[in-house]
């Protein structure tokens, strides 16, 4: 089986196991997803979803964030961890969105990564979930599971994205990454994977070896 065939089979098996593939962050517009994803760095999605309702009620638009005092943003996101850095990034990125993008969140990875605090993982998530473009979101679950399957033996997210992009059907790559998160939480745990219960075990190098 080639890597491409294996990737397509992994897509099929995960689709069957997790038919509903959605981002676990709660949002109603592109800006909210962008900010929620920034907050989720080294923090759980569950915690972010507890914080964002009050944050987005206080600052509904990019202009509201851009005009806010950083200290006020800090206060509302304190429980997310690294809150000073995150608040500074949110303030800076929304100022740039207002000034250079007419308050519209860009629809390409290349433009999004120009924003403070936005890496390829967040950029791919926004491009895939908001704009419906092919995207490969390489988070900790993606790195771990695709490594165990045998697609790579590295930890570099940008390199893994380059490896996976040509292997995955473009129209399914974004949902595939969402399903990896669900699978990582439910079965393919970092410390103690439940290999016997895994829908991918027949194509998994780690299990087979």
Coordinates of N, CA and C in Angstrom, one line a residue:
X1 N 0.8 -1.2 0.0 CA 0.0 0.0 0.0 C 0.9 1.3 0.0
X2 N 0.7 2.1 -0.9 CA 1.4 3.4 -1.0 C 0.9 4.3 0.1
X3 N 1.7 5.4 0.4 CA 1.3 6.3 1.4 C 0.0 7.0 1.0
X4 N -0.2 7.3 -0.3 CA -1.4 7.9 -0.7 C -2.6 7.0 -0.5
X5 N -2.4 5.7 -0.8 CA -3.5 4.8 -0.6 C -3.9 4.7 0.9
X6 N -2.8 4.6 1.7 CA -3.0 4.5 3.1 C -3.7 5.8 3.7
X7 N -3.3 6.9 3.2 CA -4.0 8.2 3.6 C -5.5 8.2 3.3
X8 N -5.8 7.7 2.0 CA -7.2 7.7 1.6 C -8.0 6.7 2.4
X9 N -7.3 5.6 2.8 CA -8.0 4.6 3.7 C -8.2 5.1 5.1
X10 N -7.2 5.9 5.6 CA -7.4 6.5 6.9 C -8.5 7.5 6.9
X11 N -8.6 8.3 5.8 CA -9.8 9.2 5.6 C -11.1 8.5 5.7
X12 N -11.2 7.4 5.0 CA -12.4 6.6 4.9 C -12.8 6.0 6.3
X13 N -11.8 5.4 6.9 CA -12.1 4.8 8.2 C -12.5 5.8 9.3
X14 N -11.8 6.9 9.3 CA -12.2 8.0 10.3 C -13.5 8.6 10.0
X15 N -13.9 8.7 8.7 CA -15.2 9.2 8.3 C -16.3 8.3 8.9
X16 N -16.0 7.0 8.8 CA -17.0 6.0 9.3 C -17.1 6.1 10.8
X17 N -16.0 6.2 11.4 CA -15.9 6.2 12.9 C -16.5 7.5 13.5
X18 N -16.2 8.6 12.8 CA -16.6 10.0 13.3 C -17.3 10.7 12.2
X19 N -18.6 10.4 12.0 CA -19.2 11.1 10.8 C -19.4 12.6 11.0
X20 N -19.5 13.0 12.2 CA -19.6 14.5 12.4 C -18.2 15.1 12.8
X21 N -17.6 15.7 11.8 CA -16.3 16.3 12.0 C -16.4 17.8 12.1
X22 N -16.4 18.4 13.3 CA -16.5 19.8 13.4 C -15.4 20.3 14.4
X23 N -15.0 21.6 14.2 CA -14.1 22.2 15.2 C -14.8 22.3 16.5
X24 N -14.1 22.0 17.6 CA -14.7 22.0 18.9 C -14.7 23.4 19.5
X25 N -14.1 24.4 18.9 CA -14.2 25.8 19.3 C -15.5 26.4 18.9
X26 N -16.1 27.1 19.8 CA -17.4 27.8 19.4 C -17.2 29.2 18.9
X27 N -17.8 29.5 17.7 CA -17.6 30.8 17.1 C -18.7 31.1 16.2
X28 N -18.9 32.3 15.8 CA -20.0 32.7 14.9 C -19.5 33.5 13.7
X29 N -18.2 33.9 13.7 CA -17.7 34.6 12.5 C -16.2 34.3 12.4
X30 N -15.5 34.7 11.3 CA -14.1 34.5 11.1 C -13.2 35.1 12.2
X31 N -13.5 36.3 12.7 CA -12.7 36.9 13.7 C -12.8 36.1 15.0
X32 N -13.9 35.6 15.3 CA -14.1 34.8 16.6 C -13.3 33.5 16.5
X33 N -13.3 32.9 15.4 CA -12.5 31.7 15.2 C -11.0 32.0 15.3
X34 N -10.6 33.0 14.7 CA -9.2 33.5 14.7 C -8.7 33.7 16.1
X35 N -9.5 34.4 16.9 CA -9.1 34.7 18.3 C -9.2 33.5 19.2
X36 N -10.3 32.7 19.0 CA -10.4 31.5 19.8 C -9.3 30.6 19.6
X37 N -8.8 30.5 18.4 CA -7.7 29.5 18.1 C -6.4 30.0 18.7
X38 N -6.2 31.4 18.7 CA -5.1 31.9 19.3 C -5.1 31.7 20.8
X39 N -6.3 31.8 21.4 CA -6.4 31.5 22.9 C -6.2 30.0 23.2
X40 N -6.4 29.2 22.2 CA -6.4 27.7 22.5 C -4.9 27.2 22.6
X41 N -3.9 28.0 22.2 CA -2.5 27.6 22.3 C -2.2 27.2 23.8
X42 N -1.8 26.0 24.0 CA -1.4 25.5 25.4 C -2.6 25.7 26.3
X43 N -3.8 25.5 25.8 CA -5.0 25.6 26.6 C -6.1 24.7 26.0
X44 N -7.0 24.2 26.8 CA -8.0 23.3 26.2 C -9.1 24.1 25.5
X45 N -9.7 23.5 24.4 CA -10.8 24.1 23.7 C -12.0 24.4 24.7
X46 N -12.1 23.4 25.7 CA -13.2 23.6 26.6 C -13.1 24.8 27.4
X47 N -11.9 25.1 27.9 CA -11.6 26.3 28.7 C -11.8 27.6 27.8
X48 N -11.3 27.5 26.6 CA -11.5 28.7 25.6 C -13.0 29.0 25.5
X49 N -13.8 27.9 25.3 CA -15.2 28.1 25.1 C -16.0 28.7 26.3
X50 N -15.3 28.5 27.5 CA -15.9 29.1 28.7 C -15.6 30.6 28.8
X51 N -14.5 31.0 28.1 CA -14.0 32.4 28.2 C -14.5 33.3 27.1
X52 N -14.7 32.7 25.9 CA -15.0 33.6 24.7 C -16.4 34.3 24.8
X53 N -17.5 33.7 25.3 CA -18.7 34.4 25.3 C -18.7 35.8 25.9
X54 N -18.1 36.0 27.0 CA -18.0 37.3 27.7 C -17.0 38.2 26.8
X55 N -15.9 37.6 26.3 CA -15.0 38.3 25.5 C -15.6 38.9 24.3
X56 N -16.3 38.1 23.5 CA -16.9 38.5 22.3 C -18.2 39.4 22.5
X57 N -18.8 39.3 23.7 CA -19.9 40.2 24.0 C -19.3 41.6 24.3
X58 N -18.2 41.6 24.9 CA -17.5 42.9 25.2 C -16.9 43.5 24.0
X59 N -16.3 42.7 23.1 CA -15.6 43.2 21.9 C -16.2 42.5 20.7
X60 N -17.3 42.9 20.1 CA -18.0 42.2 19.0 C -17.2 42.3 17.7
X61 N -16.4 43.4 17.5 CA -15.8 43.6 16.2 C -14.3 43.8 16.3
X62 N -13.6 43.7 15.2 CA -12.1 43.9 15.2 C -11.8 45.3 15.7
X63 N -12.6 46.3 15.3 CA -12.5 47.7 15.8 C -12.6 47.8 17.3
X64 N -13.5 47.1 17.9 CA -13.7 47.1 19.4 C -12.4 46.5 20.0
X65 N -11.9 45.4 19.5 CA -10.6 44.9 20.1 C -9.5 45.8 19.9
X66 N -9.4 46.4 18.7 CA -8.2 47.3 18.4 C -8.2 48.5 19.2
X67 N -9.4 49.0 19.6 CA -9.5 50.2 20.4 C -9.4 50.0 21.9
X68 N -9.5 48.7 22.3 CA -9.5 48.3 23.7 C -8.1 48.4 24.4
X69 N -8.1 48.6 25.7 CA -6.8 48.6 26.4 C -6.4 47.1 26.5
X70 N -5.1 46.8 26.3 CA -4.6 45.5 26.4 C -5.0 44.9 27.7
X71 N -4.9 45.7 28.8 CA -5.2 45.2 30.1 C -6.6 44.7 30.3
X72 N -7.6 45.3 29.5 CA -8.9 44.8 29.6 C -9.1 43.5 28.9
X73 N -8.4 43.3 27.8 CA -8.4 42.0 27.1 C -7.8 40.9 28.0
X74 N -6.7 41.3 28.7 CA -6.0 40.4 29.6 C -6.9 39.9 30.7
X75 N -7.7 40.8 31.2 CA -8.6 40.4 32.4 C -9.6 39.4 31.9
X76 N -10.1 39.5 30.7 CA -11.1 38.6 30.2 C -10.6 37.2 29.8
X77 N -9.3 37.1 29.5 CA -8.8 35.9 29.0 C -7.8 35.2 30.0
X78 N -7.7 35.8 31.2 CA -6.7 35.4 32.2 C -6.6 33.8 32.4
X79 N -7.8 33.2 32.4 CA -7.8 31.7 32.7 C -7.3 30.9 31.6
X80 N -7.0 31.5 30.4 CA -6.5 30.7 29.3 C -5.0 30.4 29.3
X81 N -4.3 31.1 30.3 CA -2.9 30.9 30.3 C -2.1 31.7 29.3
X82 N -0.9 32.1 29.6 CA -0.1 33.0 28.7 C -0.9 34.2 28.3
X83 N -1.8 34.7 29.2 CA -2.8 35.7 28.8 C -2.1 37.0 28.4
X84 N -1.0 37.4 28.9 CA -0.4 38.6 28.5 C 0.1 38.6 27.1
X85 N 0.7 37.5 26.7 CA 1.2 37.4 25.3 C 0.0 37.3 24.3
X86 N -1.0 36.6 24.7 CA -2.2 36.4 23.9 C -3.0 37.7 23.7
X87 N -3.1 38.4 24.8 CA -3.8 39.7 24.8 C -3.1 40.7 23.8
X88 N -1.8 40.7 24.0 CA -0.9 41.6 23.2 C -1.1 41.2 21.7
X89 N -1.1 39.9 21.4 CA -1.2 39.5 20.0 C -2.6 39.9 19.4
X90 N -3.6 39.6 20.2 CA -5.0 39.9 19.8 C -5.2 41.4 19.5
X91 N -4.6 42.2 20.4 CA -4.6 43.7 20.2 C -3.9 44.1 18.9
X92 N -2.7 43.5 18.7 CA -1.9 43.9 17.5 C -2.5 43.4 16.2
X93 N -3.1 42.1 16.3 CA -3.6 41.6 15.0 C -4.9 42.3 14.6
X94 N -5.7 42.7 15.6 CA -7.0 43.4 15.2 C -6.7 44.8 14.7
X95 N -5.6 45.4 15.2 CA -5.2 46.8 14.7 C -4.8 46.6 13.2
X96 N -4.1 45.6 12.9 CA -3.6 45.3 11.5 C -4.8 45.0 10.6
X97 N -5.8 44.2 11.2 CA -7.0 43.8 10.4 C -7.8 45.1 10.0
X98 N -7.9 46.0 11.0 CA -8.6 47.3 10.7 C -7.9 48.1 9.7
X99 N -6.6 48.2 9.9 CA -5.8 49.2 9.1 C -5.5 48.6 7.6
X100 N -5.2 47.3 7.5 CA -4.7 46.8 6.2 C -5.8 45.9 5.5
X101 N -6.8 45.4 6.2 CA -7.7 44.5 5.6 C -9.2 44.9 5.8
X102 N -9.4 46.2 6.1 CA -10.8 46.7 6.2 C -11.6 45.8 7.2
X103 N -10.9 45.3 8.2 CA -11.5 44.5 9.3 C -12.0 43.1 8.8
X104 N -11.6 42.7 7.6 CA -12.0 41.4 7.1 C -10.8 40.4 7.3
X105 N -11.1 39.3 7.9 CA -10.1 38.2 8.1 C -9.6 37.7 6.8
X106 N -8.3 37.7 6.4 CA -7.9 37.2 5.1 C -8.3 35.7 4.9
X107 N -8.3 35.3 3.6 CA -8.7 34.0 3.3 C -7.6 33.1 2.7
X108 N -6.3 33.5 3.0 CA -5.2 32.7 2.6 C -4.3 32.5 3.7
X109 N -3.6 31.3 3.8 CA -2.6 31.0 4.8 C -1.5 32.1 4.8
X110 N -1.1 32.4 3.5 CA 0.0 33.4 3.4 C -0.2 34.7 4.0
X111 N -1.5 35.2 3.9 CA -1.8 36.5 4.5 C -2.0 36.4 6.0
X112 N -2.7 35.3 6.4 CA -3.0 35.1 7.8 C -1.7 35.0 8.7
X113 N -0.7 34.3 8.2 CA 0.5 34.2 9.0 C 1.3 35.5 9.2
X114 N 0.9 36.5 8.5 CA 1.5 37.8 8.7 C 1.0 38.5 9.9
X115 N -0.1 38.0 10.5 CA -0.7 38.6 11.6 C 0.0 38.1 12.9
X116 N 0.2 39.0 13.9 CA 0.9 38.6 15.1 C 0.3 37.4 15.8
X117 N 1.1 36.5 16.2 CA 0.6 35.3 16.9 C -0.1 34.2 16.1
X118 N -0.2 34.4 14.8 CA -0.9 33.4 14.0 C 0.1 32.6 13.2
X119 N 0.1 31.3 13.5 CA 1.0 30.4 12.8 C 0.2 29.6 11.7
X120 N 0.8 28.6 11.1 CA 0.2 27.9 10.0 C -1.0 27.1 10.5
X121 N -0.9 26.6 11.8 CA -2.0 25.7 12.3 C -3.3 26.5 12.3
X122 N -3.2 27.7 12.9 CA -4.4 28.6 13.0 C -4.8 29.0 11.7
X123 N -3.9 29.4 10.8 CA -4.2 29.9 9.5 C -4.9 28.8 8.7
X124 N -4.5 27.6 8.7 CA -5.1 26.5 8.0 C -6.5 26.2 8.6
X125 N -6.7 26.3 9.9 CA -8.0 26.1 10.5 C -9.0 27.2 9.9
X126 N -8.6 28.4 9.9 CA -9.5 29.5 9.4 C -9.8 29.3 8.0
X127 N -8.8 29.1 7.2 CA -8.9 28.9 5.7 C -9.8 27.7 5.4
X128 N -9.7 26.6 6.2 CA -10.5 25.4 5.9 C -11.9 25.6 6.4
X129 N -12.1 26.0 7.7 CA -13.4 26.0 8.3 C -14.2 27.2 7.9
X130 N -13.6 28.4 7.7 CA -14.4 29.6 7.3 C -14.5 29.7 5.8
X131 N -13.5 29.5 5.0 CA -13.5 29.7 3.6 C -13.6 28.5 2.7
X132 N -13.6 27.3 3.4 CA -13.9 26.1 2.7 C -12.8 25.7 1.7
X133 N -11.6 26.1 1.9 CA -10.4 25.8 1.1 C -9.7 24.6 1.6
X134 N -9.0 23.8 0.8 CA -8.2 22.7 1.3 C -7.2 23.1 2.4
X135 N -7.2 22.5 3.5 CA -6.4 22.9 4.6 C -5.9 21.6 5.4
X136 N -4.7 21.7 5.9 CA -4.1 20.7 6.8 C -3.7 21.3 8.1
X137 N -4.5 21.0 9.1 CA -4.3 21.6 10.4 C -3.4 20.6 11.2
X138 N -2.1 21.0 11.4 CA -1.2 20.1 12.0 C -1.1 20.5 13.5
X139 N -1.9 19.8 14.3 CA -1.8 20.0 15.8 C -1.1 18.8 16.4
X140 N -1.1 18.8 17.7 CA -0.5 17.7 18.5 C -1.0 16.3 18.1
X141 N -2.4 16.3 18.0 CA -3.0 15.0 17.6 C -2.6 14.5 16.2
X142 N -2.6 15.5 15.3 CA -2.2 15.2 13.9 C -0.7 14.7 13.9
X143 N 0.1 15.4 14.6 CA 1.6 15.0 14.6 C 1.7 13.5 15.1
X144 N 1.1 13.3 16.3 CA 1.2 12.0 16.9 C 0.6 10.9 16.1
X145 N -0.6 11.0 15.6 CA -1.3 9.9 14.9 C -0.7 9.6 13.6
X146 N -0.4 10.7 12.8 CA 0.1 10.4 11.5 C 1.5 9.9 11.6
X147 N 2.2 10.2 12.7 CA 3.6 9.6 12.9 C 3.4 8.1 13.2
X148 N 2.4 7.8 14.1 CA 2.2 6.4 14.4 C 1.8 5.6 13.2
X149 N 1.0 6.2 12.4 CA 0.5 5.5 11.1 C 1.7 5.2 10.2
X150 N 2.8 6.0 10.3 CA 4.0 5.7 9.5 C 4.2 6.7 8.4
X151 N 3.5 7.9 8.4 CA 3.7 8.9 7.3 C 5.0 9.7 7.5
X152 N 5.5 9.7 8.7 CA 6.8 10.5 9.0 C 7.3 10.1 10.4
X153 N 8.5 10.5 10.7 CA 9.0 10.3 12.1 C 9.6 11.6 12.6
X154 N 8.9 12.7 12.4 CA 9.4 14.0 12.8 C 8.3 14.7 13.6
X155 N 8.7 15.9 14.2 CA 7.8 16.7 15.0 C 7.5 18.1 14.4
X156 N 8.2 18.4 13.3 CA 8.1 19.7 12.7 C 6.8 19.9 12.0
X157 N 5.9 20.7 12.5 CA 4.5 20.8 11.9 C 4.5 21.3 10.5
X158 N 5.4 22.2 10.1 CA 5.4 22.7 8.8 C 5.8 21.7 7.8
X159 N 6.8 20.8 8.2 CA 7.3 19.8 7.3 C 6.2 18.7 7.2
X160 N 5.5 18.4 8.3 CA 4.4 17.4 8.3 C 3.3 17.9 7.4
X161 N 2.9 19.1 7.4 CA 1.9 19.7 6.5 C 2.3 19.4 5.1
X162 N 3.6 19.7 4.7 CA 4.0 19.5 3.4 C 4.0 18.0 3.0
X163 N 4.2 17.1 3.9 CA 4.1 15.6 3.6 C 2.7 15.2 3.4
X164 N 1.8 15.7 4.2 CA 0.4 15.3 4.2 C -0.4 15.9 3.1
X165 N -0.1 17.1 2.7 CA -1.0 17.8 1.7 C -1.1 17.0 0.4
X166 N -0.1 16.5 -0.2 CA -0.3 15.8 -1.5 C -0.9 14.4 -1.3
X167 N -0.9 13.9 0.0 CA -1.4 12.5 0.2 C -3.0 12.5 0.4
X168 N -3.5 13.6 1.0 CA -4.9 13.7 1.4 C -5.8 14.3 0.3
X169 N -7.0 13.7 0.0 CA -7.9 14.3 -0.9 C -8.2 15.8 -0.5
X170 N -7.9 16.8 -1.3 CA -8.0 18.2 -0.9 C -9.3 18.5 -0.2
X171 N -10.4 18.0 -0.8 CA -11.8 18.4 -0.3 C -12.1 17.7 1.1
X172 N -11.2 16.8 1.5 CA -11.4 16.1 2.8 C -10.4 16.3 3.8
X173 N -9.3 17.0 3.5 CA -8.2 17.2 4.4 C -8.5 17.9 5.7
X174 N -9.4 18.9 5.6 CA -9.7 19.7 6.8 C -10.5 18.9 7.8
X175 N -11.5 18.2 7.3 CA -12.3 17.3 8.1 C -11.5 16.1 8.7
X176 N -10.6 15.6 7.9 CA -9.7 14.6 8.3 C -8.9 15.0 9.6
X177 N -8.4 16.3 9.6 CA -7.7 16.8 10.7 C -8.6 17.0 12.0
X178 N -9.8 17.4 11.8 CA -10.8 17.4 12.9 C -11.0 16.0 13.5
X179 N -11.1 15.1 12.6 CA -11.4 13.7 13.0 C -10.2 13.1 13.8
X180 N -9.0 13.5 13.4 CA -7.8 13.1 14.1 C -7.8 13.6 15.6
X181 N -8.3 14.8 15.8 CA -8.5 15.4 17.1 C -9.4 14.5 17.9
X182 N -10.6 14.2 17.4 CA -11.6 13.3 18.0 C -10.9 11.9 18.4
X183 N -10.2 11.4 17.4 CA -9.6 10.1 17.6 C -8.5 10.1 18.6
X184 N -7.7 11.2 18.6 CA -6.6 11.3 19.6 C -7.2 11.4 21.0
X185 N -8.3 12.1 21.2 CA -8.9 12.2 22.5 C -9.5 10.9 23.0
X186 N -10.2 10.2 22.0 CA -10.9 9.0 22.4 C -10.1 7.7 22.4
X187 N -9.2 7.6 21.5 CA -8.5 6.3 21.3 C -7.0 6.4 21.3
X188 N -6.4 7.2 20.4 CA -5.0 7.3 20.2 C -4.3 8.3 21.1
X189 N -4.4 8.0 22.4 CA -3.9 8.8 23.5 C -2.4 8.9 23.4
X190 N -1.8 10.0 23.8 CA -0.4 10.2 23.8 C 0.4 9.2 24.7
X191 N -0.2 8.9 25.8 CA 0.5 8.0 26.8 C 0.1 6.6 26.6
X192 N -1.2 6.3 26.5 CA -1.7 5.0 26.6 C -2.7 4.7 25.5
X193 N -2.3 4.6 24.2 CA -3.3 4.4 23.1 C -4.0 3.1 23.3
X194 N -5.3 3.1 23.0 CA -6.2 1.9 23.1 C -6.2 1.2 21.7
X195 N -5.1 0.6 21.4 CA -4.8 0.1 20.0 C -5.9 -1.0 19.6
X196 N -6.3 -1.8 20.6 CA -7.3 -2.8 20.3 C -8.6 -2.3 19.8
X197 N -8.9 -1.0 20.2 CA -10.2 -0.4 19.9 C -10.1 0.5 18.7
X198 N -8.9 0.5 18.1 CA -8.6 1.6 17.1 C -9.1 1.1 15.7
X199 N -9.8 2.0 15.0 CA -10.3 1.8 13.7 C -9.2 1.8 12.6
X200 N -8.0 2.3 13.0 CA -6.9 2.5 12.1 C -5.9 1.4 12.3
X201 N -6.1 0.4 13.2 CA -5.0 -0.5 13.5 C -4.5 -1.3 12.4
X202 N -5.4 -1.6 11.4 CA -4.9 -2.5 10.3 C -3.9 -1.8 9.3
X203 N -3.9 -0.4 9.4 CA -3.0 0.3 8.5 C -2.0 1.1 9.3
X204 N -1.9 0.8 10.6 CA -1.0 1.5 11.5 C 0.3 0.8 11.7
X205 N 1.4 1.5 11.3 CA 2.8 0.9 11.4 C 3.1 0.5 12.9
X206 N 2.7 1.4 13.8 CA 3.1 1.2 15.2 C 2.4 -0.1 15.7
X207 N 1.1 -0.2 15.4 CA 0.4 -1.4 15.8 C 0.9 -2.7 15.2
X208 N 1.1 -2.6 13.8 CA 1.5 -3.8 13.1 C 2.9 -4.2 13.5
X209 N 3.7 -3.3 14.0 CA 5.1 -3.7 14.3 C 5.2 -4.0 15.8

